[in-house]
mmCIF file of C-alpha atoms in Angstrom:
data_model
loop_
_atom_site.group_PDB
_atom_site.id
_atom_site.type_symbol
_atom_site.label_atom_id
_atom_site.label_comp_id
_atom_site.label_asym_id
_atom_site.label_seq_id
_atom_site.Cartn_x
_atom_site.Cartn_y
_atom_site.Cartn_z
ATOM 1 C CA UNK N 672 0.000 0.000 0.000
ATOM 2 C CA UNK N 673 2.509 2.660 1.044
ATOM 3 C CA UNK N 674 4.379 2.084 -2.057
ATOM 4 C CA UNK N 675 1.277 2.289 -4.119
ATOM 5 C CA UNK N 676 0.588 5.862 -2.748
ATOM 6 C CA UNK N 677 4.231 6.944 -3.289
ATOM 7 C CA UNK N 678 4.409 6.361 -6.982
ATOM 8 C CA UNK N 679 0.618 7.818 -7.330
ATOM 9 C CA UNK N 680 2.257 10.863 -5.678
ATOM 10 C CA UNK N 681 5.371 10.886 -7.943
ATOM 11 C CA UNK N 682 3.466 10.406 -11.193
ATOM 12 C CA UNK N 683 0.709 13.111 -10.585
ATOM 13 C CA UNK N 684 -1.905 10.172 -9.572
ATOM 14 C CA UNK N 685 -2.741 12.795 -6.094
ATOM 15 C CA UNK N 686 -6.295 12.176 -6.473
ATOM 16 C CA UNK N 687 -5.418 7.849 -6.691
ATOM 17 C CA UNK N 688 -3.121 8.251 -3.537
ATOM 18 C CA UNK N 689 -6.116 10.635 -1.655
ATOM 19 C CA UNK N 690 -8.049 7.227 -2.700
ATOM 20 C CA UNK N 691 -5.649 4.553 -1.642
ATOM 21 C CA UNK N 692 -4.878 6.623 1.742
ATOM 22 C CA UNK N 693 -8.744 6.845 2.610
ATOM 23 C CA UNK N 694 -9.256 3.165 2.654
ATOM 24 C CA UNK N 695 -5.997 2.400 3.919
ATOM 25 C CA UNK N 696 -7.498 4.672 7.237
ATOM 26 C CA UNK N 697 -10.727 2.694 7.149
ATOM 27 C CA UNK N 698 -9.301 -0.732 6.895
ATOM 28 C CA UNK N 699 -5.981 -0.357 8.516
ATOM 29 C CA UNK N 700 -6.059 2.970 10.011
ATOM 30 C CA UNK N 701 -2.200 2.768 11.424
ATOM 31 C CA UNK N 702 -0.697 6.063 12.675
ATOM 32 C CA UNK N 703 1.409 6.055 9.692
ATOM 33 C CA UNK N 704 -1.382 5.752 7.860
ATOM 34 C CA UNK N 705 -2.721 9.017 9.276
ATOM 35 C CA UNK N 706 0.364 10.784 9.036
ATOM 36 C CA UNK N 707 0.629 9.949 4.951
ATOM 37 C CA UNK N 708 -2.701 11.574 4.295
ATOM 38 C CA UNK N 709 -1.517 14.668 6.058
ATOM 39 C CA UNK N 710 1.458 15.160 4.434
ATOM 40 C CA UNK N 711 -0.211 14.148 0.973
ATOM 41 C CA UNK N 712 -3.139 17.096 1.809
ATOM 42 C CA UNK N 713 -0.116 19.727 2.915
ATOM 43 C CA UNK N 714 2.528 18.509 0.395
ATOM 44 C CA UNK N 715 -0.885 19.478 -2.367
ATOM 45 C CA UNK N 716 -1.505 23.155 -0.368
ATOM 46 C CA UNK N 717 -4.608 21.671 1.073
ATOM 47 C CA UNK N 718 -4.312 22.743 4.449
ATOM 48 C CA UNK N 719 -7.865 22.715 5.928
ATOM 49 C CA UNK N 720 -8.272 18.961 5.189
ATOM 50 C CA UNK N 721 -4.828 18.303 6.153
ATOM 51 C CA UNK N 722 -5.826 20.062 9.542
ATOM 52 C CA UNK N 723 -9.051 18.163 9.691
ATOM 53 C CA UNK N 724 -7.609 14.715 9.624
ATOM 54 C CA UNK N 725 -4.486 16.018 12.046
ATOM 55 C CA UNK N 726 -7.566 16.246 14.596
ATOM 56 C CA UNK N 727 -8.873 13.057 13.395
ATOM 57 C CA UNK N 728 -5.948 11.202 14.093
ATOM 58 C CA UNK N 729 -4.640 13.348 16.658
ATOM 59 C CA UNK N 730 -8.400 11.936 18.476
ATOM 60 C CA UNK N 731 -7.314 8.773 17.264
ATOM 61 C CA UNK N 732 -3.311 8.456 18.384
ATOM 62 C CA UNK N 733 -2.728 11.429 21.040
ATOM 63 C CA UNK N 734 0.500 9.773 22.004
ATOM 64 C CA UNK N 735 1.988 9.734 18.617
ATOM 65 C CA UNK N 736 4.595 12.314 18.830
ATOM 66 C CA UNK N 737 4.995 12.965 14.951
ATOM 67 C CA UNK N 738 1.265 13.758 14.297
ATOM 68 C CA UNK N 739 1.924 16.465 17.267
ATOM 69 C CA UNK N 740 4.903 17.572 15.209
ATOM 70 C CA UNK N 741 3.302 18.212 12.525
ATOM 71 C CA UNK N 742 0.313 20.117 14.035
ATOM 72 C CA UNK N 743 3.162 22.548 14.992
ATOM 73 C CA UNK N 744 4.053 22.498 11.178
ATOM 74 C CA UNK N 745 0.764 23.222 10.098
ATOM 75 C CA UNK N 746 -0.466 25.718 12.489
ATOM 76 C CA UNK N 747 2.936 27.518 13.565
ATOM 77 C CA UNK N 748 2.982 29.001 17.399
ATOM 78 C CA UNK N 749 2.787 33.248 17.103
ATOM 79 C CA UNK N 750 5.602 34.311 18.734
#
């Protein structure tokens, strides 16, 4: 699976991996699995659904420290 999404995301296939990614959460729903379809939605600019499934997963895995990691990423502390 995670190779399938990589060489959807190399070739242009976004809209395959977004596909791929969504069932891979239903089925397998791994934190990695989360973590992929956030990068996928902020690597493509779409940060308001990579937000919304950083609180999905971040609900789902509140102990994984990368998904906190990259809520800092996404949403940057003002200083």
């Amino acid at each position: 699976m995670r190779s399938s999404v990589s060489s959807q995301t190399l070739t242009g296939g976004q809209q395959r991996a977004r596909t791929l990614l969504e069932k891979a959460r239903m089925q397998a729903g791994t934190e990695r699995v989360w973590m992929k379809s956030v990068i996928l939605e902020r690597d493509q600019g779409n940060m308001k659904a990579a937000c919304e499934l950083l609180a999905q997963a971040l609900e789902k895995y509140p102990t994984f420290a990368k998904l906190w990691m990259m809520l800092i990423q996404v949403r940057p502390l003002p200083c």
